[in-house]
Amino acid sequence: MPHATFQHKTTWWKEGIVYQVYPASFKDSNGDGIGDIPGIISKLDYIRDIGVDIIWVSPHFKSPQVDMGYDISDFEDIHEPYGTLEDCERLIRETHKRGMKIIFDLVINHTSDQHSWFLESRSSKDNPKRDWYFWRAPKFDEHGNRCRPNNWRSQFTKPAWTWDPLTEEYYLHVYASGQPDLNWENEECRRAIYESAIRFWLKRGVDGFRIDTVNKYSKVPGLPDAPITEPQEATQVAVCRYTNGPRIHEYLKEIKDILSGFDVMTVGELPNTPDSNEVLQYISARSGELNMVLNFDTVNLGQTPGNRFLPQPFDNLDFKNQLTKWQTLPAETDAWTTVFLENHDQGRSISRFASDLPAYRQSAAKMLATILATMTGTLFLYQGQEIGMVNAPESWSPDEYKCVRSVNYFRDICARSRNNSGSIEQARRNLQRVARDHARVPMQWDATHNAGFCDEDVQPWMSVLDVHREINVADQINTKGSVLSYWRSILALRKNYASLFVYGSFVAIEQERNLMSFLKIDERTGAKSLIVANLSRETLQFTHPDGFASEETQFLIGTHSNDAEPEWQQQVLAPFEARVYIQQG
């Protein structure tokens, strides 16, 4: 069976299991209904015991929270409800004490409109920091009406320009109006970013960064109009004008130079970049700009580019193709890849790609865990994924959704449809399908009133899901056969066979649409592993590839395994069952 044999050097950020923590929703320690840094510290032993090596903490910096902390008003301070700078420094120390690394979000495409830099920039047209952001004079139509500088649409459904009456110009924001884009063309601005957002935290011991919107710093010169793809709309999807711009690699090389004196990891958020050659420019070991990126091919399934709430059909074949798209990259090139299905911007993977019905959700969670833990690359988990958390129910009203993108979307539909009941109901269904809020509900620690996230007499900042009574840490932590126990087992297996599962070559096996089947090959030892997974509610048969029907094949782990029965020997998979077989070299 032909396969490439590029040999990668082993290193901690390739083998490490990364666990993402969303501070507002993880654990409240002081009774205000909002998660905080001391709450994270209180659960470090729990995180370590899952098998985690690296903690990624989502934005916890000072912020007015227009976009849940991705609108930073001070890179060098902490959002007050989360704690203090001293708390954050203690989090770094306590994480290191437990043998784990810690990385922070690096959000440097934009700041908050409350950041001192923007307040200065906004104060007058001749302020020294005016050029640190994108300010443009208005255009006027034939009737003398004021118009925006171009037709760009922001990521949050609104125009990408906001009028400032003080200086009578517009400023650019690819995201919310409270998130003005920094002008990376200005060298002084870049130097300030590097000092305040990067060096400040490197000096305090962080082990790297997840770099937000890493391909948006360089815009097309002149900020021209985006192509008109929706003639009926005043704004147009403008990703091609502000993503992967002409100077982006120059900027990333500057960041690389800053990081070169530290043993740190970098993982870039790389949306809207489906071409492998373009991706390689970011992650090739020769360029060294980034260690790896988070590609969005799988998690964007079912979403229309430019409008995640507009459904697009997909099936299990699409899921398999997208999930494995980058699996051969490490074997064929000097670049590294990542493996993930959840983060703070996505719905829960069980609900999206399997089944969250009570009869199936535990099996579905273990099945997805089996696939992820045996794939090549750095593995990322999101809080609650390890216990099988699911999306909010269909019964949720639109009022429950807090995300700025969700709120703007629903308001837009109400306004456009003039509160048409059918349109509103469709919008509610779309929110339940793909809203970012599903990942942001409080972590489910136990079956008490507020799921152990906060005291029972406290109102949490976001509603706790009722299903926490059936899905929570307390019920699973010491229960054999639970989703949490399975994650612990399979992560231990991944580490024990790191040469095979982390670094091994990936070979897909074509079988029927609902069956995922692939080989992992350890080029160092000759060991091989067969992974089979049923992605459906139906019972499926599968075929062992040549050589895997012999006595040398051993069963390694499975979602439905029973030590008393040799069911794993049968080539029949129950709904959402997965198995891992091995042949030693």
C-alpha atoms as one frame of an Amber mdcrd trajectory, in Angstrom:
protein
   0.000   0.000   0.000   1.826   3.189  -1.162   2.283   6.031   1.267   4.680
   8.929   1.807   7.318   8.745   4.503   8.329  12.266   5.573   9.823  11.997
   9.052   8.860  14.701  11.549  10.908  15.600  14.591   9.074  14.867  17.819
   8.210  17.823  20.007   5.838  18.697  22.867   3.419  20.780  20.835   2.882
  17.984  18.323   2.188  15.299  20.912   0.408  17.449  23.488  -3.347  17.210
  24.043  -4.776  20.762  24.026  -7.840  21.649  26.109  -9.596  24.942  25.414
 -11.109  26.818  28.352 -13.741  29.509  27.818 -13.374  31.584  31.017 -16.900
  33.003  31.312 -18.452  29.535  31.188 -15.968  27.228  32.892 -16.240  27.717
  36.677 -17.475  30.596  38.853 -15.510  30.901  42.086 -16.952  34.059  43.650
 -20.734  33.785  43.222 -21.336  36.400  40.526 -22.552  33.895  37.926 -19.535
  34.423  35.665 -16.631  32.023  35.315 -13.244  33.333  36.357  -9.528  32.628
  36.592  -9.609  31.316  40.189 -12.324  28.946  38.963  -9.990  27.651  36.256
  -7.225  27.182  38.827  -9.591  25.142  41.008 -10.094  22.659  38.156  -6.498
  22.274  36.958  -6.178  18.819  38.532  -9.341  17.725  36.730  -8.007  18.982
  33.399  -4.634  17.285  33.936  -6.293  13.979  34.856  -8.161  13.841  31.543
  -4.767  13.504  29.905  -4.323  17.126  28.896  -0.842  18.575  28.336  -1.634
  22.096  27.138  -4.367  24.494  28.263  -5.575  27.130  25.828  -7.349  29.968
  27.627  -9.725  32.016  25.483  -9.543  35.826  25.820  -9.523  36.934  29.441
  -8.091  40.393  28.906  -9.714  43.705  29.811 -12.715  44.139  27.531 -16.204
  45.655  27.300 -17.298  42.200  26.061 -19.002  43.232  22.831 -17.696  39.957
  21.393 -16.990  37.985  24.560 -13.474  39.298  25.043 -12.361  39.296  21.422
 -12.662  43.078  21.716  -9.656  43.859  23.918  -9.333  47.260  25.563  -6.016
  46.497  27.294  -3.710  43.636  26.316  -1.843  43.965  29.619  -4.765  43.705
  32.041  -7.530  41.242  32.918 -11.305  41.524  32.469 -12.367  42.474  36.003
 -15.050  39.786  36.546 -12.423  37.156  35.625  -9.889  38.307  38.208  -6.639
  40.229  38.350  -3.263  40.211  36.670  -1.946  38.471  39.779  -4.612  35.764
  39.379  -3.505  35.263  35.804   0.151  34.992  36.751  -0.836  32.428  39.391
  -2.743  30.454  36.743   0.428  30.271  34.662   2.473  29.107  37.660  -0.095
  26.545  38.835  -0.437  25.098  35.343   3.321  24.689  35.106   3.442  23.091
  38.571   1.227  20.320  37.242   3.503  19.651  34.290   1.220  21.298  31.768
   1.818  24.152  29.331  -0.494  27.126  28.853  -1.243  29.218  25.776  -3.298
  32.387  25.436  -5.408  33.819  22.663  -3.550  36.438  20.631  -6.165  38.813
  19.217  -4.314  41.423  17.160  -6.343  42.022  14.014  -8.388  44.572  15.950
  -8.891  46.113  19.365 -11.914  47.288  21.285 -13.178  50.755  20.448 -12.465
  51.429  24.142  -8.739  50.706  23.812  -6.593  53.779  24.536  -5.053  53.499
  21.063  -8.420  53.835  19.365  -9.625  56.562  21.711  -6.563  58.584  20.704
  -7.002  57.717  17.050 -10.615  58.843  17.193  -9.897  62.097  18.991  -8.863
  64.083  15.901  -7.772  63.637  12.291  -4.255  64.824  13.105  -3.716  62.615
  16.167  -0.420  60.639  15.908  -2.355  57.373  16.203  -4.927  58.288  13.540
  -3.230  55.969  11.047  -3.178  53.065  13.511  -6.710  52.253  12.305  -8.517
  52.518   8.970 -10.241  55.889   8.685 -11.856  56.956   5.423 -13.869  59.956
   4.269 -17.418  59.258   3.096 -18.467  58.928  -0.489 -21.579  60.689  -1.799
 -24.116  59.469  -4.315 -25.664  61.524  -7.118 -28.233  62.881  -4.683 -25.625
  64.033  -2.183 -26.369  61.269   0.307 -23.444  60.137   2.433 -22.222  56.614
   1.595 -19.735  54.223   3.125 -16.199  54.015   1.659 -16.842  50.598   0.124
 -19.403  47.805   0.046 -17.731  45.438   2.519 -19.856  43.396   4.892 -18.532
  42.542   8.331 -18.410  39.009   9.731 -21.314  39.889  12.001 -23.847  40.651
   9.218 -23.532  44.447   9.454 -21.686  46.889   7.154 -17.945  46.881   7.833
 -17.878  50.661   8.355 -19.176  52.832  11.206 -19.643  56.592  10.994 -17.855
  58.719  13.573 -19.622  62.082  13.966 -16.723  63.657  15.869 -14.210  63.518
  13.012 -16.799  62.921  10.273 -15.141  59.844   8.855 -15.841  56.111   8.823
 -13.693  53.474  10.514 -13.302  49.872   9.342 -14.266  46.824  11.396 -14.272
  43.362   9.882 -16.178  42.194  12.960 -18.457  44.199  15.286 -18.472  47.994
  15.304 -16.803  47.768  18.715 -13.834  45.961  17.125 -12.029  48.448  14.838
  -9.320  46.883  12.680  -5.716  47.817  13.352  -3.742  49.184  10.390  -0.768
  46.842  10.143   0.703  48.960   7.370   1.754  51.385  10.103   5.105  50.160
  11.466   4.766  52.048  14.753   1.412  50.357  15.311   2.946  46.947  14.687
   5.765  47.600  17.175   3.199  48.548  19.818   1.205  45.368  19.141   4.304
  43.214  19.495   5.306  44.840  22.784   1.898  44.973  24.467   0.199  41.801
  23.215   3.142  39.418  22.744   6.301  40.309  24.690   4.298  41.301  27.779
   2.965  37.742  28.131   6.098  35.930  27.011   7.890  37.596  29.926   5.224
  36.169  32.238   5.770  32.606  31.106   3.065  31.747  28.587   4.010  28.814
  26.363   2.549  30.128  23.133  -0.476  31.545  21.415  -3.560  30.551  19.525
  -3.511  33.408  17.020  -6.947  34.766  16.209  -7.830  35.495  12.557  -4.188
  35.071  11.621  -4.733  35.768   7.922  -6.619  39.073   8.150  -3.910  41.576
   9.101  -3.085  42.495   5.509  -5.878  44.030   3.443  -5.922  44.568  -0.321
  -4.339  47.998  -0.937  -6.874  50.719  -1.559  -9.684  48.715   0.086 -11.605
  48.253  -3.195 -15.232  47.133  -3.370 -15.919  43.429  -3.009 -17.387  41.561
  -5.982 -21.171  41.861  -6.134 -22.557  38.388  -5.510 -25.852  39.484  -3.931
 -27.155  42.352  -6.086 -30.144  42.897  -3.813 -27.884  43.613  -0.818 -26.186
  46.914   0.023 -23.122  45.110   1.422 -21.201  42.191  -0.012 -19.110  39.347
   1.398 -15.583  40.792   1.262 -13.373  37.958   2.483 -11.295  38.164  -0.695
 -10.413  41.780   0.150  -9.236  41.359   3.740  -7.948  37.778   3.959  -4.489
  36.478   2.920  -3.432  39.950   1.790  -0.127  40.808   0.075   1.912  41.563
   3.227   0.543  38.900   5.569   3.648  36.674   5.443   5.920  39.643   6.041
   4.007  40.424   9.236   4.068  36.821  10.431   7.812  36.630   9.899   8.163
  39.636  12.195   6.177  37.777  14.873   8.307  34.685  14.259  11.440  36.717
  14.995   9.987  37.849  18.322   9.114  34.280  19.319  12.405  32.765  18.157
  14.056  33.139  21.556  11.324  31.161  23.339  10.237  27.496  23.311   6.629
  28.238  22.431   3.892  26.945  20.150   1.792  28.894  17.683  -1.473  27.757
  16.173  -3.242  30.104  13.801  -6.947  30.395  13.174  -7.012  30.167   9.374
 -10.519  30.534   7.947 -11.359  31.080   4.274  -8.193  29.350   3.053  -9.123
  26.033   1.423  -6.138  25.806  -0.953  -3.359  23.563   0.388  -0.572  25.489
  -1.344  -1.739  28.681   0.311  -1.950  26.957   3.693   1.599  25.639   3.298
   2.921  29.179   3.119   1.812  29.594   6.730   2.893  26.256   8.217   5.803
  24.945   6.189   8.689  24.215   8.560  10.935  26.026   6.106   8.990  29.267
   6.496   8.421  28.676  10.205   5.715  31.346  10.368   3.354  29.141  12.386
   3.657  25.669  13.873   0.178  24.743  12.645  -3.236  26.159  11.844  -6.841
  25.323  12.610  -8.520  24.623   9.281 -12.288  25.072   9.191 -13.292  22.680
   6.428 -15.122  20.273   8.738 -16.662  22.666  11.249 -18.002  24.853   8.421
 -20.074  22.006   7.010 -23.725  22.955   6.730 -22.949  26.685   6.654 -23.015
  29.035   3.679 -19.799  31.080   3.298 -20.520  34.585   4.529 -23.723  33.515
   6.304 -23.422  30.601   8.694 -27.168  30.672   9.388 -28.103  29.865   5.783
 -28.169  26.037   5.702 -26.262  23.955   3.203 -26.864  20.206   2.976 -24.053
  17.773   3.773 -23.803  14.077   4.535 -21.380  11.634   6.119 -19.324  11.414
   2.944 -18.735  15.171   3.120 -17.871  14.813   6.798 -15.294  12.100   6.116
 -13.740  13.973   3.206 -13.369  17.241   5.095 -12.213  15.711   8.372  -9.434
  13.804   6.618  -8.517  16.524   4.106  -5.303  17.517   5.873  -4.355  14.111
   7.284  -1.777  13.278   4.622  -0.074  16.681   4.881   2.485  15.659   7.545
   3.492  12.557   5.584   3.856  14.426   2.304   5.374  17.736   3.457   7.376
  19.352   6.249   4.176  20.919   7.648   2.151  19.879  10.692  -1.627  19.653
  11.102  -4.337  19.782  13.754  -7.340  17.650  14.690 -10.488  19.148  16.216
 -14.280  19.236  15.979 -15.240  21.824  18.610 -14.284  25.279  19.807 -15.923
  28.420  21.172 -17.267  29.366  17.736 -18.998  26.078  16.857 -21.939  23.991
  17.952 -21.330  20.690  19.695 -19.950  17.940  17.472 -22.369  15.253  18.690
 -25.343  17.390  17.696 -23.828  18.485  14.392 -22.133  15.340  13.088 -23.749
  12.397  14.885 -26.839  12.245  17.111 -27.668  13.895  20.433 -30.744  11.744
  20.988 -30.546  10.072  24.422 -30.403   6.604  22.851 -27.300   7.452  20.810
 -25.411  10.392  22.273 -23.066   8.428  24.544 -22.070   6.066  21.747 -21.778
   8.995  19.343 -19.475  10.863  21.732 -17.185   7.855  22.100 -17.201   7.189
  18.369 -16.082  10.743  17.568 -13.467  10.501  20.332 -12.106   7.336  18.743
 -11.690   8.993  15.361 -10.085  12.150  16.727  -7.679  10.401  19.100  -6.270
   8.168  16.376  -5.707  10.845  13.746  -2.375  12.456  12.857  -1.598  15.924
  14.221  -2.079  17.949  17.392  -5.393  17.141  19.075  -7.596  19.952  20.416
 -10.520  19.413  22.813 -13.037  21.998  23.948 -14.406  22.169  27.486 -17.355
  19.814  27.919 -16.466  17.766  24.863 -14.910  15.188  27.180 -18.294  14.525
  28.819 -20.336  14.649  25.608 -22.066  18.009  25.974 -24.693  18.735  23.319
 -26.395  21.734  21.732 -29.116  23.703  23.443 -32.568  22.205  22.801 -35.008
  23.222  20.075 -37.240  24.613  22.815 -34.815  27.484  23.464 -36.223  30.872
  22.561 -34.128  33.422  20.642 -33.844  35.434  23.869 -31.523  32.774  25.299
 -28.851  33.440  22.683 -26.229  35.982  23.791 -23.576  35.945  21.058 -23.315
  39.205  19.111 -23.511  37.277  15.859 -26.665  35.468  16.967 -28.326  38.634
  18.267 -27.525  40.613  15.115 -28.757  37.806  12.895 -32.089  37.465  14.665
 -32.674  41.227  14.740 -31.895  41.403  11.039 -34.398  38.654  10.209 -37.101
  40.311  12.330 -36.534  43.650  10.615 -36.364  42.242   7.090 -39.439  40.065
   7.494 -41.375  42.651   9.524 -41.694  40.048  12.262 -43.190  37.417   9.976
 -43.873  34.380  12.158 -42.592  31.896   9.579 -39.329  33.780   9.107 -38.857
  34.103  12.851 -39.423  30.373  13.353 -36.892  29.559  10.631 -34.390  31.924
  12.239 -34.898  30.226  15.591 -34.216  26.832  13.992 -31.077  28.186  12.362
 -29.836  29.465  15.707 -30.416  26.070  17.253 -28.456  24.469  14.419 -25.234
  26.505  14.275 -25.171  29.390  16.787 -21.873  29.932  18.569 -23.801  30.049
  21.852 -23.998  26.236  22.060 -20.327  26.115  23.027 -20.684  28.950  25.523
 -23.279  27.624  27.950 -21.922  26.885  31.452 -19.792  23.803  31.953 -21.785
  20.931  33.447 -19.992  19.844  36.610 -22.842  18.119  38.443 -26.623  17.614
  38.517 -27.445  20.453  40.911 -29.539  23.458  39.909 -26.748  25.416  38.177
 -24.746  22.358  37.150 -22.057  23.140  39.714 -20.923  26.050  37.562 -22.034
  28.537  40.211 -23.968  28.507  43.479 -27.560  27.366  43.252 -28.941  30.737
  44.396 -26.974  32.639  41.709 -28.201  33.540  38.246 -25.533  32.403  35.747
 -24.662  34.824  32.939 -26.051  32.315  30.443 -28.661  29.623  30.995 -27.512
  26.182  32.050 -28.819  23.397  29.809 -31.460  21.180  31.418 -29.622  18.142
  30.074 -26.896  18.765  32.669 -28.837  16.432  34.939 -27.927  13.560  32.609
 -24.581  14.855  31.287 -22.139  16.077  33.931 -18.669  15.466  35.307 -19.738
  14.196  38.740 -21.751  11.324  37.261 -19.003  10.317  34.838 -15.699  10.869
  36.610 -15.579   7.510  38.401 -17.999   5.598  36.179 -16.644   2.838  33.999
 -18.012   3.138  30.489 -18.791   6.852  30.729 -17.811   9.272  27.987 -15.266
  10.906  30.300 -13.715   7.563  31.217 -13.506   6.675  27.542 -11.761   9.937
  26.681  -9.237   9.286  29.460  -8.580   5.789  28.154  -8.202   6.689  24.525
  -5.999   9.704  25.247  -3.740   7.459  27.313  -3.683   5.055  24.378  -2.800
   7.887  21.992   0.164   8.819  24.163   1.279   5.215  24.589   1.263   4.775
  20.809   2.278   8.317  19.893   4.555   7.178  17.085   1.566   5.479  15.478
  -1.357   7.790  16.180   0.267  11.236  16.496   2.988  10.865  13.873   1.823
   7.879  11.825   0.941   8.004   8.140  -2.768   8.131   7.335  -4.314   5.940
   4.641  -8.051   6.184   3.952  -9.965   3.013   3.099 -12.899   3.507   0.798
 -16.002   1.825   2.137 -19.661   2.780   2.210 -20.843   6.328   2.904 -21.664
   5.891   6.609 -18.538   3.921   7.462 -15.276   5.675   8.271 -12.299   3.388
   7.893  -8.594   4.212   7.806  -5.149   2.829   8.535  -2.402   4.430  10.579
   1.131   3.257   9.807   4.146   3.771  12.043   7.066   4.221   9.656   9.550
   3.801  12.506   8.396   0.390  13.766   6.178  -0.961  10.990   3.171  -1.162
  13.331  -0.242  -0.661  11.727  -3.619   0.252  13.138  -7.069  -0.118  11.611
  -9.780   2.277  12.760 -13.410   1.672  11.822 -16.341   3.848  12.848 -20.054
   3.730  12.129 -21.260   7.297  11.524 -24.944   6.340  11.422 -27.875   4.963
  13.406 -27.905   1.801  11.272 -26.021  -1.436  11.846 -23.180  -1.712   9.322
 -20.852  -4.374   8.045 -17.234  -3.629   7.251 -14.388  -5.445   5.556 -10.897
  -5.901   6.943  -8.263  -4.683   4.489  -5.701  -7.185   3.241  -3.579  -8.471
   6.077  -5.906  -7.417   8.875  -7.920 -10.625   9.040  -4.988 -12.598  10.407
  -4.275 -13.864  13.913  -1.645 -11.146  14.274  -4.408  -8.531  14.541  -5.309
  -7.452  18.058  -8.268  -5.459  19.317  -6.995  -2.312  21.055 -10.067  -0.323
  22.150 -13.695   0.131  21.176 -16.784   2.047  22.107 -18.908  -1.069  22.653
 -16.274  -3.530  23.849 -17.234  -6.122  26.414 -14.377  -8.108  27.905 -16.635
 -11.122  28.373 -17.673 -11.376  24.734 -15.533 -11.472  21.596 -17.876  -9.125
  19.718 -14.938  -7.183  18.342 -14.107 -10.188  16.176 -17.336  -9.731  14.234
 -17.223  -7.435  11.197 -20.502  -5.795  12.180 -20.770  -2.386  13.833 -23.667
  -1.246  15.998 -24.981   2.311  15.531 -22.165   4.803  16.244 -19.767   2.047
  17.214 -16.031   2.454  16.649 -13.089   0.085  17.070  -9.308   0.256  16.903
  -7.223  -2.745  15.833  -3.439  -3.054  15.796  -0.716  -5.173  14.253   2.703
  -4.792  15.827   5.632  -4.283  13.479
